[in-house]
Amino acid sequence: MSSGVIHDIGYQRYSGPRLGRAYATRALYSHGLRTAFGLGRSAKAKIFPWLVVGIVALIAIIATAVRALGGGFLGYFGFVDVAAFLAVLFCAVVGPELVSRDLRSGVLPLYFSRPLTRSDYALAKWAALVSAVWLVFAGPQLIMFLGGAFSGGTFGDFMDELGQFGQGLAYAAIVALLFASIGVLVGSLSGRRAVAAAIIAAFFLLSQAVAGILLGLGYGVDEAALRRASLLFSPQTLVQGVQAWVFDRQLDQFGPEFTVGSFGPLYAATWLVFTAVSVLLLLLRYKKVAR
Amino acid sequence: MTLIATEALTKRYPNGVNALSDFTVQVEPGIIGLVGANGAGKSTLIKILLGLVEPTAGKVRVLDLEPGRDAEQIRSRVGYMPEHDCLPPDVAAAEFVTHMGRISGLPRTTARERASEALRHVGLYEERYRQIGGYSTGMKQRVKLAQALVADPDLLLLDEPTNGLDPAGRDAMLDLIQRIGTEFGISLVVCSHLLGEVERICDSLVAIDSGRLLRADAVSSMTTARDVLAVEVSEGRDQLVDRLNGLGLSVRLEGELLLVPLESADTYDVILGAVADLDLPLHRLDQRRHRIAELFQSAPQEAAHV
């Protein structure tokens, strides 16, 4: 062993501050956020997150360019809906990256023997993924805002754009909260990253297929209630239903006359319950997990 | 200050296993060996000390704090090195120990400095920027120790620190532990199922078996009169006793046997010389080793104070 030599320079005791539980939780959160983008990790770990970042940035740049050239504008909401597929992939890969790795390496006892609690650990990881997914949306939205904010000419136009931008960020948060909660919860159930990633991706894809079939059925049998409720059955469409109700948006992508109608509040409630239950299950999971 | 004090500490798991039963011990600062077979309750005791496991009954205090109530305070002052693998493979040791320092509550730059120091103290310096996955078992054990040491704890809990090490690695780890206890001034509880290993470096020993305290005592009080020479002669026993007493040895009689404390390597020669001088037929001369293990086995089960 080359490391057998112990250099004899005296040991220094530490009498400075010990910053405690809240600080430890914040440190874990920022570490998780960095890990999500591969920062402080190997070059290999940076490939996927920055590929996603590159693609969403490209979408935003193209959307801004098309707008500047007088074509239609994708819009802040439209951008989030288009990029949602990438956010799903991001959650499927990064969610397990944040939690499955810790389960597999057995590092949890090192965390739990420190000032933070099991719940602090779970919430810090959760918040890190929510923030990471939100940033994946918010960064490109900022590009779109900067590209469009000063083209209107009047202060009123600027404020209007700012309002749209703000709504877009809020919608991005709604999407990030739901997607990331699912990603971290499923990731925490398995120490195998690939398995967790596959389950997350499969869940999103299959549920989207179910929602699509129900929507098609709603048109086929011409049942308005079925059409309006169909988006409840998949996270990707659920958030669009929330968008329609909360931001009073038209969802043309589901048909020219599509509306969630009186189901609006149900969408918001479903989103809230789904997110909250995922977080609760995550906390329960970490009450039990041994290592 | 009492380092650790337990009173009738009991832990019964839901599956009916009694990991600890009526465990009462008081431990003063120093290097403490916690010895017992695998499954004797050592790990459960450590988890209770850290506030990770709630005892079913009884009282416990660590550094004059209660794990149930002051868990956060205890955990910021106690370093823990688990028995099993607990290191992420794809992170550099310096990065990992720094992160763990921050989780222990060290400010960012302090964590970085102390991580380098801790790794240096455990004998990793050049290698600390390499990924842990490429380390040998011995180096991994050192990283595990460094992450426990990084926030300058008042107490280190080491669970089987020599696990998986070759004999040279064991000796190096034990020397390091002894250095931490003596030079760094940090108290340690060293769990081991190998008594012979910890008795060498510990100030006191706590022996545990099936969740019960076998014995707790200072090593010095266990090893006094540890090595004795047993002499037996066919005749002229009293002559020999007088002669040896005259030579300054304190001889004790046990039946036909003369028991002479082995004070130095010369004791053998002195006895042999005396026997030859008196021209007595020597029947036997052998060393009786009071292994600490024997002391534990014969000790009554009772509460003890170290």
PDB file of C-alpha atoms in Angstrom, chain A residues 109 111-118 287, chain B residues 4 9 11 13 43-55 60-63 65-76 78 80 155 157:
ATOM      1  CA  PRO A 109     -25.954   5.759   7.400  1.00  0.00           C
ATOM      2  CA  TYR A 111     -26.007  11.015   6.364  1.00  0.00           C
ATOM      3  CA  PHE A 112     -28.339   9.760   9.080  1.00  0.00           C
ATOM      4  CA  SER A 113     -25.533   9.818  11.663  1.00  0.00           C
ATOM      5  CA  ARG A 114     -25.114  13.543  10.963  1.00  0.00           C
ATOM      6  CA  PRO A 115     -27.265  16.459  12.142  1.00  0.00           C
ATOM      7  CA  LEU A 116     -29.876  16.186   9.368  1.00  0.00           C
ATOM      8  CA  THR A 117     -32.809  13.779   9.700  1.00  0.00           C
ATOM      9  CA  ARG A 118     -34.148  11.185   7.308  1.00  0.00           C
ATOM     10  CA  LYS A 287     -38.534   6.441   7.471  1.00  0.00           C
TER      11      LYS A 287
ATOM     12  CA  ILE B   4     -21.214   7.175  27.760  1.00  0.00           C
ATOM     13  CA  LEU B   9     -30.775  -0.162  28.384  1.00  0.00           C
ATOM     14  CA  LYS B  11     -33.751  -2.890  22.804  1.00  0.00           C
ATOM     15  CA  TYR B  13     -36.892  -5.483  17.833  1.00  0.00           C
ATOM     16  CA  SER B  43     -24.119  -2.242  16.289  1.00  0.00           C
ATOM     17  CA  THR B  44     -27.463  -1.753  18.000  1.00  0.00           C
ATOM     18  CA  LEU B  45     -25.718  -0.031  20.899  1.00  0.00           C
ATOM     19  CA  ILE B  46     -23.899   2.300  18.482  1.00  0.00           C
ATOM     20  CA  LYS B  47     -27.141   3.148  16.696  1.00  0.00           C
ATOM     21  CA  ILE B  48     -28.788   3.952  20.008  1.00  0.00           C
ATOM     22  CA  LEU B  49     -25.846   6.180  20.956  1.00  0.00           C
ATOM     23  CA  LEU B  50     -26.319   8.080  17.684  1.00  0.00           C
ATOM     24  CA  GLY B  51     -30.063   8.423  18.235  1.00  0.00           C
ATOM     25  CA  LEU B  52     -30.737   6.347  15.113  1.00  0.00           C
ATOM     26  CA  VAL B  53     -32.549   3.627  17.046  1.00  0.00           C
ATOM     27  CA  GLU B  54     -34.924   4.213  19.952  1.00  0.00           C
ATOM     28  CA  PRO B  55     -34.297   1.976  22.948  1.00  0.00           C
ATOM     29  CA  VAL B  60     -28.643   6.426  27.847  1.00  0.00           C
ATOM     30  CA  ARG B  61     -26.401   9.491  27.831  1.00  0.00           C
ATOM     31  CA  VAL B  62     -23.633  10.344  25.386  1.00  0.00           C
ATOM     32  CA  LEU B  63     -21.306  13.301  26.072  1.00  0.00           C
ATOM     33  CA  LEU B  65     -26.578  14.509  26.163  1.00  0.00           C
ATOM     34  CA  GLU B  66     -29.633  12.331  25.587  1.00  0.00           C
ATOM     35  CA  PRO B  67     -29.792  10.762  22.126  1.00  0.00           C
ATOM     36  CA  GLY B  68     -33.590  10.804  22.141  1.00  0.00           C
ATOM     37  CA  ARG B  69     -33.794  14.525  22.813  1.00  0.00           C
ATOM     38  CA  ASP B  70     -30.503  16.040  21.652  1.00  0.00           C
ATOM     39  CA  ALA B  71     -29.838  13.832  18.638  1.00  0.00           C
ATOM     40  CA  GLU B  72     -28.820  16.753  16.450  1.00  0.00           C
ATOM     41  CA  GLN B  73     -26.274  18.009  18.985  1.00  0.00           C
ATOM     42  CA  ILE B  74     -24.851  14.542  19.553  1.00  0.00           C
ATOM     43  CA  ARG B  75     -24.561  13.834  15.858  1.00  0.00           C
ATOM     44  CA  SER B  76     -22.692  17.055  15.249  1.00  0.00           C
ATOM     45  CA  VAL B  78     -19.844  12.290  17.100  1.00  0.00           C
ATOM     46  CA  TYR B  80     -19.416   7.327  12.871  1.00  0.00           C
ATOM     47  CA  LEU B 155     -16.246  10.908  20.083  1.00  0.00           C
ATOM     48  CA  LEU B 157     -17.705   5.326  16.896  1.00  0.00           C
TER      49      LEU B 157
END
